[in-house]
Coordinates of C-alpha atoms and ligand atoms in Angstrom, one line a residue:
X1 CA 7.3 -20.9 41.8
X2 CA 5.4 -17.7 40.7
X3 CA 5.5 -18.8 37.6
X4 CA 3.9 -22.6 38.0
X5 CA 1.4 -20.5 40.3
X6 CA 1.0 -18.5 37.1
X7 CA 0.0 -21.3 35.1
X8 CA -2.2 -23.1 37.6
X9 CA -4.6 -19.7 38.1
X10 CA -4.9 -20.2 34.3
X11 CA -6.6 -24.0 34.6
X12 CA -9.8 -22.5 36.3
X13 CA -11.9 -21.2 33.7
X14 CA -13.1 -17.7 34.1
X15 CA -15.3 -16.3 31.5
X16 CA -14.4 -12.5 32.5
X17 CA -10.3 -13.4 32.4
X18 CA -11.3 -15.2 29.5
X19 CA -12.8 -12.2 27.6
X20 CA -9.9 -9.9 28.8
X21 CA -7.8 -12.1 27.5
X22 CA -9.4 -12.5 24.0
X23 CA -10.3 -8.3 23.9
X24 CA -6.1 -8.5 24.1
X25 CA -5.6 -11.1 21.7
X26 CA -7.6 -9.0 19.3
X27 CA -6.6 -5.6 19.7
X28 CA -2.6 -7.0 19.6
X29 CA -3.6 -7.9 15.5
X30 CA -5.3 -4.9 15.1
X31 CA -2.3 -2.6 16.7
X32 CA -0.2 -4.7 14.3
X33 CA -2.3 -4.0 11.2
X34 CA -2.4 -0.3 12.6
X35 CA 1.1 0.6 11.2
X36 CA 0.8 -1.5 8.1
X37 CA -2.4 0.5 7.5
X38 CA -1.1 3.7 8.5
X39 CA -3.7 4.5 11.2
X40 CA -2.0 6.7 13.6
X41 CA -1.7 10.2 13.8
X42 CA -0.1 12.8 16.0
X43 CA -1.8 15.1 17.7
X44 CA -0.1 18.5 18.9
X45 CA -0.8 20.1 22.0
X46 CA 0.4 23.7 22.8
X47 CA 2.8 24.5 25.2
X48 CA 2.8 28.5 26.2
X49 CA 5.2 30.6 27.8
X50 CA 3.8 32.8 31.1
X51 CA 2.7 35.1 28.6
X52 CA 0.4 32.7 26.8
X53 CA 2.6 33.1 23.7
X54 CA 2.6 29.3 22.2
X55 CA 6.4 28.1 22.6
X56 CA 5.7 24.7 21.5
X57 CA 3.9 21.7 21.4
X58 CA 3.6 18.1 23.1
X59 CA 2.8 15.2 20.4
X60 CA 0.2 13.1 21.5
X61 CA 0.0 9.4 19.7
X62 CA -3.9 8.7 18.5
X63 CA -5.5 5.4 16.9
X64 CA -7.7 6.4 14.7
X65 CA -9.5 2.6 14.6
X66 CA -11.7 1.2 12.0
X67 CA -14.8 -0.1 13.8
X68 CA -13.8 1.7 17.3
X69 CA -13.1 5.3 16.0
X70 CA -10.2 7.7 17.9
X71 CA -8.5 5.3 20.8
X72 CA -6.5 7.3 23.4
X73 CA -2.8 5.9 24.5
X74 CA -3.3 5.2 27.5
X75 CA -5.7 1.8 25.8
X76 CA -2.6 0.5 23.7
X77 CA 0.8 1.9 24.8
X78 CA 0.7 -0.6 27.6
X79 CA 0.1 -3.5 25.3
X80 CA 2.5 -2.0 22.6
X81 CA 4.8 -2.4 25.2
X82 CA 4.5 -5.6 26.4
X83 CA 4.8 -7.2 22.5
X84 CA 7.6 -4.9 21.6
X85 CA 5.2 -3.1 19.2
X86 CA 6.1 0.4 20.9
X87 CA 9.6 0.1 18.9
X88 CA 8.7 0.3 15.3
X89 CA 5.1 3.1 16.6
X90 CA 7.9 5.0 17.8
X91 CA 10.1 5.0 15.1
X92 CA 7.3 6.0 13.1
X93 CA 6.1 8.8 16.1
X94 CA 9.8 9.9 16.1
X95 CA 9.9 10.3 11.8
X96 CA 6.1 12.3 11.8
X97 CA 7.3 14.8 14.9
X98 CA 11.0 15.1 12.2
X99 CA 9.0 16.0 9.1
X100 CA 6.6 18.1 11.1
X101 CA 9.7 20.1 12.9
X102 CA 11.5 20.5 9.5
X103 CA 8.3 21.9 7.8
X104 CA 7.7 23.9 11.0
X105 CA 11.4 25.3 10.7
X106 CA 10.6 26.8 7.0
X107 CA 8.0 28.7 8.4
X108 CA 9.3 31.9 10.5
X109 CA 6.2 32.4 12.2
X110 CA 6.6 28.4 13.4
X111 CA 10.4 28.3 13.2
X112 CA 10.6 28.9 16.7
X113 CA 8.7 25.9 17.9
X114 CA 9.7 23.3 20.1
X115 CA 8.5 19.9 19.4
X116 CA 8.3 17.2 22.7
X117 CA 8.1 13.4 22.5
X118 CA 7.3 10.9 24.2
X119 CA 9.7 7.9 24.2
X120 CA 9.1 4.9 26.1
X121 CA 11.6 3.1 28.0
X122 CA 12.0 -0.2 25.1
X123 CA 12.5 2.3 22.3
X124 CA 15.2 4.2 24.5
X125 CA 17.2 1.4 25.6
X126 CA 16.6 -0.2 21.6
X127 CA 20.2 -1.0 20.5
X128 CA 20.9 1.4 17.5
X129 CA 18.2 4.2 19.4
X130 CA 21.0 6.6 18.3
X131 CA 22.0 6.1 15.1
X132 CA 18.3 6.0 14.4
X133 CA 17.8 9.2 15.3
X134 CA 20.7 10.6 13.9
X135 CA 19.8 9.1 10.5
X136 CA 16.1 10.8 11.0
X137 CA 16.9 13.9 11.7
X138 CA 19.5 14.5 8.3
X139 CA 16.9 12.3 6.2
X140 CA 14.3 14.9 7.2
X141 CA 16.2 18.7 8.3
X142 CA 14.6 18.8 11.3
X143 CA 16.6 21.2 13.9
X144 CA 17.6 18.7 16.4
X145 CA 17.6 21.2 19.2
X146 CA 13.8 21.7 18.7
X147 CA 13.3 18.7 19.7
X148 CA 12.3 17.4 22.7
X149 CA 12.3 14.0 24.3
X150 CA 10.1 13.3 27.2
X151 CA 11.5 10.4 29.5
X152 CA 10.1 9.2 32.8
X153 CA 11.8 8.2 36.3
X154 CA 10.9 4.3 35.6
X155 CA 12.9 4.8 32.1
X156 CA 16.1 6.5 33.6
X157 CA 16.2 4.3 37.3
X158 CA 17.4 0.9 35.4
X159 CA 20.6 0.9 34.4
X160 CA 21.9 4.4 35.2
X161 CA 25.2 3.9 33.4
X162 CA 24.0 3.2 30.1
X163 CA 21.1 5.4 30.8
X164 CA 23.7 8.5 30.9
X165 CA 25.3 7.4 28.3
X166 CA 22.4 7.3 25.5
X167 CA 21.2 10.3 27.1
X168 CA 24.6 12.3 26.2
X169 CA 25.3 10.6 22.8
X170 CA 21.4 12.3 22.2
X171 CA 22.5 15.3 23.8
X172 CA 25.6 15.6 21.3
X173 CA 23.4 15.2 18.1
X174 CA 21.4 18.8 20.4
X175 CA 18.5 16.8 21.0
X176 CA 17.0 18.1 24.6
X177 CA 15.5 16.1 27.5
X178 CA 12.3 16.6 29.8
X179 CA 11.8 14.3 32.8
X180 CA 7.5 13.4 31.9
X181 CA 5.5 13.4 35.2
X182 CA 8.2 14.5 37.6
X183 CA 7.5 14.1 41.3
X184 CA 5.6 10.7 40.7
X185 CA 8.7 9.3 40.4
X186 CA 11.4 7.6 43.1
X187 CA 14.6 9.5 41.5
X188 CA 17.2 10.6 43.9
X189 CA 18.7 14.3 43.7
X190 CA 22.2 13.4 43.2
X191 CA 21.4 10.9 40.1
X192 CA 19.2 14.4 38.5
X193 CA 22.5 16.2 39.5
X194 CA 24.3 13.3 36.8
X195 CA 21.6 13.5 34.1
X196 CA 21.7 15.7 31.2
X197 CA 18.4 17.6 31.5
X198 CA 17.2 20.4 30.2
X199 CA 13.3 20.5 31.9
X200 CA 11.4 18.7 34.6
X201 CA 7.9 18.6 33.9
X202 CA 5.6 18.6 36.7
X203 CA 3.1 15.6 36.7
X204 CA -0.6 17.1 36.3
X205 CA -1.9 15.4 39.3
X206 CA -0.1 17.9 41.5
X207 CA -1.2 20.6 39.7
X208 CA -4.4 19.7 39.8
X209 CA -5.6 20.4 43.3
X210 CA -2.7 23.0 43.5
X211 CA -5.3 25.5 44.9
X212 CA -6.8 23.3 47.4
X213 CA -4.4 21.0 48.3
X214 CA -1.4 22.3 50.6
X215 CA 0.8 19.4 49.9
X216 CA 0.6 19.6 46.3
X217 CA 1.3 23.3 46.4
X218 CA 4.4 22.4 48.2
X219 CA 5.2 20.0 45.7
X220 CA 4.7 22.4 42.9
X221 CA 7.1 24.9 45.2
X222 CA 10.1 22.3 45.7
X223 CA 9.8 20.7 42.2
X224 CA 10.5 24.9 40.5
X225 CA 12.9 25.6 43.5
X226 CA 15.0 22.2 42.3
X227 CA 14.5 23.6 39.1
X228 CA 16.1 26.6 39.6
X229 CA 18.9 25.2 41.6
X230 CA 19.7 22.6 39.0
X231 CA 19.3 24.8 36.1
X232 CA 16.4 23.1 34.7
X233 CA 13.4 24.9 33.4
X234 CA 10.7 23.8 34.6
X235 CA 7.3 23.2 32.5
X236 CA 3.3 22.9 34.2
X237 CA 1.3 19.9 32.7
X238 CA -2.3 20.1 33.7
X239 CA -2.7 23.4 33.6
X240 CA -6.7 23.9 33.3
X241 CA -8.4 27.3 35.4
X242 CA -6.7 31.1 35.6
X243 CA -6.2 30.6 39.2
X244 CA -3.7 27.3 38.8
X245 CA -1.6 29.3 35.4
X246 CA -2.0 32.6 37.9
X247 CA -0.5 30.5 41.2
X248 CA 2.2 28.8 38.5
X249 CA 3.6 31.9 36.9
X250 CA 3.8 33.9 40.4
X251 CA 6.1 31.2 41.8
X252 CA 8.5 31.6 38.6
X253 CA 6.9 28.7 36.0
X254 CA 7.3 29.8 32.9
X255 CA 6.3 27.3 30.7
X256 CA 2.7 25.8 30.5
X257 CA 0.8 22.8 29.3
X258 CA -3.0 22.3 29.6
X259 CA -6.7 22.3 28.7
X260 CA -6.7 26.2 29.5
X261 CA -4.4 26.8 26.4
X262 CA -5.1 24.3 24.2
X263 CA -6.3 20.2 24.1
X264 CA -4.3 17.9 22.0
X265 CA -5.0 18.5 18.4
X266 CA -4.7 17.2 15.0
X267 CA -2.1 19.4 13.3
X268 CA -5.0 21.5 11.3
X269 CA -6.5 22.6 14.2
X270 CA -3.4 22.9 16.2
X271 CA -2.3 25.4 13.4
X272 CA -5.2 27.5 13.6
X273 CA -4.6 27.8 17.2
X274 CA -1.4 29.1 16.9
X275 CA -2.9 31.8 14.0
X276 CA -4.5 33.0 16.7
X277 CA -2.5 32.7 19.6
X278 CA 0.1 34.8 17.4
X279 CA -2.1 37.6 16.6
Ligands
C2E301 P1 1.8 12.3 29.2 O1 3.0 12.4 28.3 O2 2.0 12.7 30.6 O3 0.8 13.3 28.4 C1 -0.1 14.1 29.1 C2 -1.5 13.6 29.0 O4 -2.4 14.5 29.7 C3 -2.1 13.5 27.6 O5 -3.0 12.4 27.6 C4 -2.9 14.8 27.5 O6 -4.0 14.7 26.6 C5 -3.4 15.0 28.9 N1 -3.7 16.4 29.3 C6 -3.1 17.5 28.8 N2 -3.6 18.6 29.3 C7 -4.5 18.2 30.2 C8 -5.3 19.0 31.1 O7 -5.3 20.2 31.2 N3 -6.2 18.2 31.9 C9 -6.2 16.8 31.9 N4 -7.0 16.2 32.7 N5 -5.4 16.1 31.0 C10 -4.6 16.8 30.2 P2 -2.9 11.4 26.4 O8 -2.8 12.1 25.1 O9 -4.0 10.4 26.6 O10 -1.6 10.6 26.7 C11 -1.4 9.7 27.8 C12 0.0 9.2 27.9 O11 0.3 8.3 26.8 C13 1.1 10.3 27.8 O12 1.2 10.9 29.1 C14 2.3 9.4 27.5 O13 2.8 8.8 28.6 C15 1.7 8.3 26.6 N6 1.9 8.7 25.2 C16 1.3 9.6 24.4 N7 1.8 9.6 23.1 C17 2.9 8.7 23.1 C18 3.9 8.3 22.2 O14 3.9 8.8 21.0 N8 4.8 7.4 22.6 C19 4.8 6.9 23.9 N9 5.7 6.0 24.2 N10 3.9 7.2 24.8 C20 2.9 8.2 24.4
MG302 MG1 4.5 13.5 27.9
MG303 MG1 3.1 13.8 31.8
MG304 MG1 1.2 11.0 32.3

């Protein structure tokens, strides 16, 4: 039914669906020629404990396009996703955050870092996800337990059983888990209580308007009071003024992500940063 409804909608000509349509069409060849060409790049954004002392970093996918210069995720991870292109960009966002954690780990003043990932829900559920990983991380020396993968509520709510699953073989191989934009989410407390976690991290809209915003500064309260009953630590995203790192750290946060510390960089700058954050 939806589906001949689908089909009809399409018969009437409209020139703006029309364009949408081709804009896809075109940037689906250009995200395939993207990997062939080799025109992504990670960017690293800092993550600081509540002493500003840089404890890590978030990698950030960029496009760095021909004609239409640096392109932000949030244009093509939904497309790469549709077409099943986010499986091999993430095997090849998985292999750059390996090599950058195992030349990290040489380093002592960098050995320390943390690396987080974002993996979307086709790449986790991929047959073979494991062995994949497995096979990266001794092909490259990268510390497993530096590294982080950041998983959302819609990836863990389908399928719980073999969600918990994949989530412990990972967790054997010491690969750690953050739940991404926690709170926006529909998760129930007793399937976090079954997950292997190690961090929720709270979704930057609540942090946002933490100051002015009564609700959200609840929100912010229960989601680091769950933390602590769980076990979990809990990490700010968002974090952009003195006054919303000062309210954080007071009510226990320890770890922080945001334009105050640091934006998402490429790995020179990202590197300089941390000269001087160390200092
Ligand atoms: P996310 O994982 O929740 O990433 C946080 C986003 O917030 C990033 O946007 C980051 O640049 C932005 N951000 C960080 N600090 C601040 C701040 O203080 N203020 C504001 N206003 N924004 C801040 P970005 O880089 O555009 O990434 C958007 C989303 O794209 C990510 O959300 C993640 O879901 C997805 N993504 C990024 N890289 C990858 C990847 O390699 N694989 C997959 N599957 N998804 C990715
Ligand atoms: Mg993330
Ligand atoms: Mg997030
Ligand atoms: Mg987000």
């Amino acid at each position: 039914q939806a589906k001949a409804a689908g089909r009809n909608t399409l018969c009437f000509f409209d020139p703006a669906m029309q364009a949408a349509a081709t804009e896809r069409a075109a940037l689906h060849a250009d995200l395939h020629r993207a990997l062939r060409d080799r025109q992504f790049e990670l960017h690293y954004q800092v993550q600081v404990d509540e002493k500003r002392r840089p404890i890590g970093a978030e990698a950030l996918l960029r496009w760095r396009h021909p004609a239409r210069g640096l392109i932000c995720p949030s244009s093509f991870i939904g497309l790469a996703e549709e077409t099943g292109l986010i499986v091999p960009i993430g095997i090849w966002v998985l292999r750059t955050a390996c090599i950058q954690l195992a030349a990290w780990a040489a380093r002592p003043e960098a050995a320390h870092l943390r690396l987080a990932v974002n993996v979307s829900a086709r790449q986790f559920r991929q047959a073979g996800f494991t062995d994949q990983l497995r096979e990266l991380l001794a092909a490259t020396g990268a510390p497993a337990d530096r590294l982080k993968l950041e998983l959302t509520e819609s990836t863990l709510i389908e399928d719980a059983e073999a969600v918990v699953e994949r989530m412990e073989e990972l967790r054997a191989l010491g690969i750690r888990f953050s739940l991404d934009d926690f709170g926006t989410g529909y998760s129930s407390l007793a399937y976090l209580k079954r997950l292997p976690l190690s961090q929720l991290k709270i979704d930057q809209s609540f942090v946002r308007d933490v100051m002015s915003d009564a609700n959200d500064a609840a929100i912010v309260e229960t989601i680091l009071g769950l933390g602590c009953s769980l076990g979990l630590s809990v990490i700010a995203e968002g974090v952009e003024s003195e006054d919303q790192f000062a309210f954080l750290t007071a009510r226990g946060c320890r770890e922080h992500q945001g334009y105050l510390f640091g934006r998402p960089m490429a790995l020179r700058d990202f590197e300089a940063l941390l000269a001087v954050l160390h200092d």
